[in-house]
Amino acid sequence: MDKKRVAVPLVCHGHSRPVVDLFYSPITPDGFFLISASKDSSPMLRNGETGDWIGTFEGHKGAVWSCCLDTNALRAASGSADFTAKVWDALTGDELHSFEHKHIVRASAFSEDTHLLLTGGVEKVLRIFDLNRPDAPPREVDKSPGSIRTVAWLHSDQTILSSCSDMGGVRLWDVRSGKIVQTLETKSSVTSAEVSQDGRYITTCDGSTVKFWDANHFGLVKSYNMPCTVESASLEPKYGNKFIAGGEDMWIHVYDFHTGNEIACNKGHHGPVHCVRFSPGGESYASGSEDGTIRIWQTGPLTHDDREGLTANGLVEKVKVTADEVSRKIEGFHISDDGKANDKEEAGTD
C-alpha cells in the first residue's frame, strides 16, 4: 500500500474491556446510530456519523456478547453472559424487558417488523420472543446442532439464519415449520454472518475465508482467502462493490468485491479486531477491537498530500475547525496546528 495514503479514524473510547459486537441502525429521521457490545457488561449507544457517545445501557452483570437496534432505532437489545437478553428504550436508556435464559446468550436480532426478538447461545436453542406479549413464553426452535454464535432474519422474517461456535456451516430455518431448510457449508465455524441491506447477499467469515452467498438461492457467489484469521466482514451497502474484513492481524482490510483485490489496509488498533460493520449509507465503517476502542473510518482514505483532516462531525473535508473544537468533540483525538491529524492513544486499553 502507498505509504502516503493514511486513513485517520475517529477513535471512540469508553469501553474498559474488549469490544465484541457492533450494529448500525438504518437511517432514521434523526440520523443513524451505532451500538456496541463489550465484555465490560455495558452496551453503549453512539451517533453513527460522529461517534459521539449518547448513553450507556446499565443493568447486565456479565460480559455482553451481542447488541442490536430495531428498524427505527427506538429500542436496543443485548445478549449477555449473565444468562439474559435485555430490551432497552434507546431514547431513555431504561430497561424494558429482561428475558431469562439457562446459559450465555451469544446472539440477538430484532425482526424486520420490530415485533420479535430472536436469541441464541450456549444452550443450542433459538428463542423467539414476542415483544407485544413479553410475558408470554418464547417460541423455541431446539434443533441447533451446536452452541449458537450468530443469528439473523431473512426474507421478511420468514427465515432465520444461524451459525455455531463449535462447527462449520450456516443453517437456515423456516420460521413457520421450525425446520432447517438449507445449510451453507463451511470448513470452519462461522464467526460473523451479515445479511446485506438489499437482501441479496449473506456475508460470512470462517477461518481465514470471507464468503458471499446468494440469500435467495443459497449458492456460493464469491469466496476469498484473507491474509490472517478473520472474525468479521461487512459488505458496502450502497453499491456493493467493496467489503471490509478484520481479525487477528489488528488491521481493517478493504477489498474489491468483484476481484478480491485489496484496496486499502487501515492500521491503528492495538489488539485483534472482533467486529467490523459498514454504516447504512456506506460512507464510513466501524471496527471494534480487543483494545477496547471503536474506530470509525471514512470510506475514502485520507491523503497527507491533500492536506485533508477530519472534522468534528466525521466528514472528510479541508480543515476548517480549530484544534480546541475538535479536541472537545473527540476524546483522545487531536488535530495539531499544521492540520495533520494525530491519534494520541498509544496503549489501547487501560
Short mmCIF file of C-alpha atoms in Angstrom, two decimals:
data_model
loop_
_atom_site.label_atom_id
_atom_site.label_comp_id
_atom_site.label_asym_id
_atom_site.label_seq_id
_atom_site.Cartn_x
_atom_site.Cartn_y
_atom_site.Cartn_z
CA MET A 1 0.00 0.00 0.00
CA ASP A 2 1.20 3.51 -0.81
CA LYS A 3 2.57 4.91 2.42
CA LYS A 4 1.18 8.34 1.59
CA ARG A 5 -2.37 7.08 1.86
CA VAL A 6 -3.18 7.01 5.55
CA ALA A 7 -6.76 6.71 6.81
CA VAL A 8 -7.34 8.62 10.05
CA PRO A 9 -10.19 7.21 12.12
CA LEU A 10 -12.41 8.72 14.74
CA VAL A 11 -11.39 6.92 17.92
CA CYS A 12 -14.26 6.20 20.33
CA HIS A 13 -13.21 5.50 23.90
CA GLY A 14 -15.45 4.47 26.77
CA HIS A 15 -15.37 0.70 26.99
CA SER A 16 -12.98 -0.76 29.54
CA ARG A 17 -12.85 -4.27 28.05
CA PRO A 18 -12.79 -5.72 24.51
CA VAL A 19 -15.49 -4.65 22.05
CA VAL A 20 -17.04 -7.82 20.60
CA ASP A 21 -20.07 -6.67 18.57
CA LEU A 22 -21.20 -3.61 16.62
CA PHE A 23 -24.53 -2.82 14.99
CA TYR A 24 -25.64 0.17 12.91
CA SER A 25 -29.28 1.23 12.78
CA PRO A 26 -30.88 2.05 9.46
CA ILE A 27 -31.04 5.76 8.61
CA THR A 28 -33.85 7.35 10.65
CA PRO A 29 -35.29 10.91 10.67
CA ASP A 30 -32.79 11.60 13.48
CA GLY A 31 -29.81 10.17 11.62
CA PHE A 32 -28.29 6.75 12.24
CA PHE A 33 -26.86 5.17 15.35
CA LEU A 34 -24.18 2.71 16.40
CA ILE A 35 -24.49 0.34 19.35
CA SER A 36 -21.56 -1.62 20.75
CA ALA A 37 -21.29 -4.70 22.94
CA SER A 38 -18.33 -5.23 25.24
CA LYS A 39 -17.08 -7.64 27.85
CA ASP A 40 -17.34 -4.73 30.32
CA SER A 41 -21.11 -5.53 30.58
CA SER A 42 -22.23 -2.07 29.43
CA PRO A 43 -23.54 -1.66 25.85
CA MET A 44 -23.09 1.88 24.51
CA LEU A 45 -25.07 3.94 22.02
CA ARG A 46 -23.38 6.49 19.76
CA ASN A 47 -24.17 8.86 16.96
CA GLY A 48 -23.32 6.73 13.95
CA GLU A 49 -21.85 9.59 11.94
CA THR A 50 -19.71 11.35 14.53
CA GLY A 51 -19.09 8.54 17.01
CA ASP A 52 -20.24 10.85 19.83
CA TRP A 53 -21.37 8.93 22.91
CA ILE A 54 -25.11 9.16 23.59
CA GLY A 55 -25.57 6.80 26.50
CA THR A 56 -24.73 3.54 28.25
CA PHE A 57 -27.27 0.81 28.98
CA GLU A 58 -26.69 -0.29 32.56
CA GLY A 59 -28.05 -3.48 34.08
CA HIS A 60 -26.12 -6.51 32.82
CA LYS A 61 -23.95 -8.39 35.30
CA GLY A 62 -21.72 -10.19 32.82
CA ALA A 63 -19.95 -9.72 29.51
CA VAL A 64 -22.27 -8.53 26.73
CA TRP A 65 -21.71 -10.60 23.57
CA SER A 66 -24.25 -9.14 21.17
CA CYS A 67 -26.23 -5.98 20.54
CA CYS A 68 -28.72 -4.66 18.02
CA LEU A 69 -31.19 -1.84 17.33
CA ASP A 70 -34.65 -2.12 15.87
CA THR A 71 -35.55 -0.62 12.48
CA ASN A 72 -36.45 2.77 13.95
CA ALA A 73 -33.58 2.84 16.47
CA LEU A 74 -36.15 3.25 19.25
CA ARG A 75 -35.25 0.04 21.05
CA ALA A 76 -31.99 -1.77 21.67
CA ALA A 77 -31.34 -5.37 22.64
CA SER A 78 -28.33 -7.13 24.11
CA GLY A 79 -27.32 -10.69 24.94
CA SER A 80 -25.05 -11.42 27.88
CA ALA A 81 -23.04 -13.96 29.82
CA ASP A 82 -25.38 -13.23 32.77
CA PHE A 83 -27.89 -15.59 31.07
CA THR A 84 -30.22 -12.78 29.99
CA ALA A 85 -31.21 -10.90 26.88
CA LYS A 86 -32.42 -7.40 27.62
CA VAL A 87 -34.51 -4.95 25.62
CA TRP A 88 -33.90 -1.26 26.24
CA ASP A 89 -35.57 2.03 25.44
CA ALA A 90 -32.96 3.58 23.14
CA LEU A 91 -34.20 7.09 23.88
CA THR A 92 -34.11 6.96 27.70
CA GLY A 93 -31.77 4.02 28.35
CA ASP A 94 -34.40 2.36 30.54
CA GLU A 95 -34.59 -1.44 30.67
CA LEU A 96 -37.91 -2.54 29.18
CA HIS A 97 -37.63 -6.34 29.39
CA SER A 98 -35.18 -8.91 30.69
CA PHE A 99 -35.57 -12.39 29.22
CA GLU A 100 -34.06 -15.18 31.30
CA HIS A 101 -32.07 -17.96 29.64
CA LYS A 102 -30.35 -21.04 31.05
CA HIS A 103 -26.90 -20.21 29.72
CA ILE A 104 -24.84 -17.50 27.99
CA VAL A 105 -26.67 -15.53 25.27
CA ARG A 106 -24.29 -15.01 22.36
CA ALA A 107 -26.56 -13.58 19.66
CA SER A 108 -29.67 -11.42 19.32
CA ALA A 109 -31.63 -9.81 16.49
CA PHE A 110 -34.83 -7.80 16.09
CA SER A 111 -37.19 -8.90 13.35
CA GLU A 112 -37.68 -6.51 10.44
CA ASP A 113 -41.19 -5.64 11.66
CA THR A 114 -39.66 -4.96 15.14
CA HIS A 115 -42.23 -7.16 16.93
CA LEU A 116 -39.95 -10.13 17.63
CA LEU A 117 -36.58 -10.67 19.28
CA LEU A 118 -34.51 -13.68 18.28
CA THR A 119 -31.83 -15.02 20.64
CA GLY A 120 -29.32 -17.86 20.66
CA GLY A 121 -26.37 -19.02 22.70
CA VAL A 122 -24.64 -21.82 24.52
CA GLU A 123 -27.94 -23.62 25.17
CA LYS A 124 -28.22 -24.58 21.46
CA VAL A 125 -31.78 -23.21 21.43
CA LEU A 126 -33.14 -20.46 19.20
CA ARG A 127 -35.79 -18.43 21.04
CA ILE A 128 -38.30 -16.03 19.52
CA PHE A 129 -39.79 -13.53 21.98
CA ASP A 130 -42.98 -11.65 21.08
CA LEU A 131 -42.34 -8.09 22.21
CA ASN A 132 -46.06 -7.34 22.09
CA ARG A 133 -46.54 -10.10 24.67
CA PRO A 134 -43.28 -10.04 26.63
CA ASP A 135 -44.69 -12.11 29.50
CA ALA A 136 -45.62 -14.98 27.19
CA PRO A 137 -43.21 -17.94 26.91
CA PRO A 138 -40.95 -17.64 23.85
CA ARG A 139 -41.23 -19.92 20.89
CA GLU A 140 -38.29 -22.33 20.93
CA VAL A 141 -36.51 -23.91 17.98
CA ASP A 142 -34.27 -26.51 19.59
CA LYS A 143 -32.61 -28.42 16.79
CA SER A 144 -29.41 -26.40 16.59
CA PRO A 145 -26.53 -28.90 16.42
CA GLY A 146 -24.17 -26.72 18.43
CA SER A 147 -23.65 -23.63 20.56
CA ILE A 148 -25.14 -20.68 18.65
CA ARG A 149 -22.73 -17.89 17.61
CA THR A 150 -24.75 -15.72 15.20
CA VAL A 151 -28.41 -15.14 14.35
CA ALA A 152 -30.17 -13.05 11.70
CA TRP A 153 -33.55 -12.73 9.99
CA LEU A 154 -34.10 -13.21 6.26
CA HIS A 155 -36.95 -12.98 3.76
CA SER A 156 -39.18 -10.54 5.66
CA ASP A 157 -38.86 -12.52 8.90
CA GLN A 158 -39.80 -15.83 7.27
CA THR A 159 -36.33 -17.36 7.60
CA ILE A 160 -33.79 -17.49 10.44
CA LEU A 161 -30.06 -17.72 9.80
CA SER A 162 -27.78 -19.16 12.48
CA SER A 163 -24.21 -20.39 12.85
CA CYS A 164 -22.49 -22.35 15.60
CA SER A 165 -19.30 -21.61 17.50
CA ASP A 166 -18.10 -25.21 17.56
CA MET A 167 -18.74 -26.42 14.00
CA GLY A 168 -18.85 -25.18 10.43
CA GLY A 169 -21.84 -24.16 8.36
CA VAL A 170 -24.71 -21.70 8.42
CA ARG A 171 -28.19 -23.11 8.92
CA LEU A 172 -31.37 -21.57 7.54
CA TRP A 173 -34.60 -22.29 9.34
CA ASP A 174 -38.14 -21.90 8.07
CA VAL A 175 -39.85 -19.92 10.82
CA ARG A 176 -43.26 -21.49 10.21
CA SER A 177 -42.15 -25.13 10.31
CA GLY A 178 -39.18 -24.67 12.65
CA LYS A 179 -37.10 -26.92 10.37
CA ILE A 180 -33.72 -26.43 8.72
CA VAL A 181 -34.32 -25.87 5.01
CA GLN A 182 -30.75 -25.23 3.88
CA THR A 183 -27.17 -25.44 5.17
CA LEU A 184 -24.40 -23.27 3.75
CA GLU A 185 -21.32 -25.46 4.12
CA THR A 186 -18.06 -24.02 5.51
CA LYS A 187 -14.92 -25.75 6.72
CA SER A 188 -14.56 -23.72 9.92
CA SER A 189 -17.07 -22.25 12.35
CA VAL A 190 -18.72 -19.05 11.11
CA THR A 191 -17.86 -16.14 13.40
CA SER A 192 -19.76 -13.44 11.51
CA ALA A 193 -22.86 -13.54 9.31
CA GLU A 194 -24.39 -10.40 7.81
CA VAL A 195 -27.40 -10.04 5.51
CA SER A 196 -26.81 -7.25 3.00
CA GLN A 197 -29.02 -4.18 3.16
CA ASP A 198 -30.73 -5.06 -0.14
CA GLY A 199 -31.29 -8.65 0.98
CA ARG A 200 -29.24 -10.12 -1.89
CA TYR A 201 -26.20 -11.49 -0.10
CA ILE A 202 -25.16 -13.24 3.08
CA THR A 203 -21.58 -12.38 4.06
CA THR A 204 -19.81 -14.92 6.27
CA CYS A 205 -16.38 -15.37 7.86
CA ASP A 206 -14.93 -18.75 8.66
CA GLY A 207 -11.27 -19.22 9.49
CA SER A 208 -9.32 -17.07 7.03
CA THR A 209 -12.08 -17.02 4.41
CA VAL A 210 -14.77 -14.47 3.56
CA LYS A 211 -17.68 -15.88 1.57
CA PHE A 212 -20.67 -14.28 -0.15
CA TRP A 213 -23.81 -16.33 -0.65
CA ASP A 214 -26.95 -15.71 -2.68
CA ALA A 215 -29.53 -15.01 0.03
CA ASN A 216 -32.42 -16.28 -2.10
CA HIS A 217 -30.97 -19.30 -3.91
CA PHE A 218 -28.23 -20.03 -1.33
CA GLY A 219 -25.46 -20.63 -3.86
CA LEU A 220 -21.87 -19.54 -3.16
CA VAL A 221 -21.21 -16.33 -5.12
CA LYS A 222 -17.66 -15.41 -4.04
CA SER A 223 -15.03 -16.85 -1.72
CA TYR A 224 -11.83 -15.01 -0.87
CA ASN A 225 -8.87 -16.08 1.24
CA MET A 226 -7.66 -13.47 3.72
CA PRO A 227 -4.08 -12.90 4.96
CA CYS A 228 -4.99 -13.99 8.50
CA THR A 229 -7.81 -15.48 10.54
CA VAL A 230 -10.72 -13.04 10.24
CA GLU A 231 -13.54 -12.66 12.73
CA SER A 232 -15.84 -10.28 10.91
CA ALA A 233 -16.65 -8.92 7.45
CA SER A 234 -19.16 -6.44 6.05
CA LEU A 235 -20.32 -5.61 2.52
CA GLU A 236 -20.63 -1.95 1.46
CA PRO A 237 -24.41 -1.40 1.45
CA LYS A 238 -24.96 1.23 -1.25
CA TYR A 239 -23.09 -0.10 -4.27
CA GLY A 240 -21.93 -3.49 -3.02
CA ASN A 241 -18.58 -3.01 -4.77
CA LYS A 242 -16.29 -3.48 -1.79
CA PHE A 243 -16.12 -5.18 1.57
CA ILE A 244 -14.13 -4.91 4.78
CA ALA A 245 -12.65 -7.63 6.96
CA GLY A 246 -10.92 -7.60 10.33
CA GLY A 247 -9.27 -10.18 12.52
CA GLU A 248 -6.11 -11.37 14.20
CA ASP A 249 -3.62 -9.06 12.48
CA MET A 250 -5.27 -5.97 14.07
CA TRP A 251 -5.84 -4.30 10.69
CA ILE A 252 -9.01 -3.46 8.77
CA HIS A 253 -8.64 -4.61 5.19
CA VAL A 254 -10.74 -3.13 2.36
CA TYR A 255 -11.26 -5.31 -0.71
CA ASP A 256 -12.86 -5.06 -4.12
CA PHE A 257 -15.96 -7.27 -4.05
CA HIS A 258 -15.65 -8.34 -7.70
CA THR A 259 -11.93 -9.17 -7.81
CA GLY A 260 -10.90 -9.69 -4.19
CA ASN A 261 -8.01 -7.24 -4.64
CA GLU A 262 -7.05 -5.28 -1.54
CA ILE A 263 -7.89 -1.57 -1.89
CA ALA A 264 -6.68 -0.33 1.48
CA CYS A 265 -5.33 -1.56 4.79
CA ASN A 266 -6.08 0.54 7.86
CA LYS A 267 -3.86 0.21 10.89
CA GLY A 268 -4.49 1.66 14.32
CA HIS A 269 -5.96 -0.94 16.67
CA HIS A 270 -3.70 -2.37 19.35
CA GLY A 271 -5.39 -5.76 19.51
CA PRO A 272 -7.29 -8.24 17.31
CA VAL A 273 -10.35 -6.84 15.54
CA HIS A 274 -13.51 -8.65 16.66
CA CYS A 275 -16.18 -6.84 14.63
CA VAL A 276 -16.47 -4.60 11.56
CA ARG A 277 -19.62 -3.03 10.10
CA PHE A 278 -20.42 -0.55 7.34
CA SER A 279 -22.65 2.41 8.14
CA PRO A 280 -26.06 2.26 6.39
CA GLY A 281 -25.04 4.79 3.73
CA GLY A 282 -21.63 3.24 3.11
CA GLU A 283 -19.77 6.49 3.77
CA SER A 284 -17.92 5.05 6.76
CA TYR A 285 -17.36 1.83 8.67
CA ALA A 286 -16.67 0.95 12.28
CA SER A 287 -14.33 -1.56 13.88
CA GLY A 288 -14.29 -2.89 17.43
CA SER A 289 -11.23 -4.46 18.98
CA GLU A 290 -9.67 -6.33 21.87
CA ASP A 291 -8.09 -2.96 22.76
CA GLY A 292 -11.46 -1.66 23.99
CA THR A 293 -11.84 1.05 21.34
CA ILE A 294 -14.20 1.58 18.44
CA ARG A 295 -12.75 3.27 15.38
CA ILE A 296 -14.86 4.87 12.68
CA TRP A 297 -13.13 5.09 9.29
CA GLN A 298 -14.17 7.14 6.28
CA THR A 299 -14.66 5.11 3.11
CA GLY A 300 -12.07 7.06 1.11
CA PRO A 301 -8.61 7.06 2.73
CA LEU A 302 -7.27 10.49 3.55
CA THR A 303 -4.05 11.61 1.92
CA HIS A 304 -1.44 13.76 3.58
CA ASP A 305 -0.71 15.33 0.20
CA ASP A 306 -4.24 16.71 0.03
CA ARG A 307 -3.84 18.21 3.50
CA GLU A 308 -7.17 16.79 4.49
CA GLY A 309 -8.29 16.45 8.09
CA LEU A 310 -11.19 15.03 9.99
CA THR A 311 -13.85 17.42 11.16
CA ALA A 312 -15.80 17.05 14.36
CA ASN A 313 -18.89 15.82 12.52
CA GLY A 314 -16.98 12.96 10.93
CA LEU A 315 -16.97 14.26 7.36
CA VAL A 316 -13.83 14.42 5.27
CA GLU A 317 -13.09 17.96 4.13
CA LYS A 318 -10.42 20.65 4.28
CA VAL A 319 -9.58 21.52 7.86
CA LYS A 320 -11.76 24.44 8.93
CA VAL A 321 -12.00 23.87 12.65
CA THR A 322 -9.64 24.75 15.44
CA ALA A 323 -7.77 22.17 17.44
CA ASP A 324 -9.75 23.12 20.55
CA GLU A 325 -13.08 22.45 18.86
CA VAL A 326 -12.08 19.02 17.69
CA SER A 327 -10.39 18.09 20.97
CA ARG A 328 -13.58 18.89 22.85
CA LYS A 329 -15.57 16.75 20.44
CA ILE A 330 -13.36 13.70 20.24
CA GLU A 331 -11.69 12.36 23.35
CA GLY A 332 -8.12 11.30 22.76
CA PHE A 333 -8.06 12.77 19.27
CA HIS A 334 -6.12 15.90 18.39
CA ILE A 335 -5.54 17.99 15.31
CA SER A 336 -2.28 19.89 15.55
CA ASP A 337 -1.75 23.40 14.29
CA ASP A 338 -0.47 22.27 10.91
CA GLY A 339 -3.71 20.41 10.24
CA LYS A 340 -2.36 16.90 10.48
CA ALA A 341 -4.47 14.51 12.50
CA ASN A 342 -2.76 12.56 15.25
CA ASP A 343 -4.18 9.74 17.30
CA LYS A 344 -2.96 10.39 20.85
CA GLU A 345 -3.89 6.93 22.07
CA GLU A 346 -0.87 4.66 22.34
CA ALA A 347 -1.59 1.85 24.73
CA GLY A 348 -5.11 0.65 23.87
CA THR A 349 -6.90 -0.47 26.97
CA ASP A 350 -6.10 0.65 30.47
#
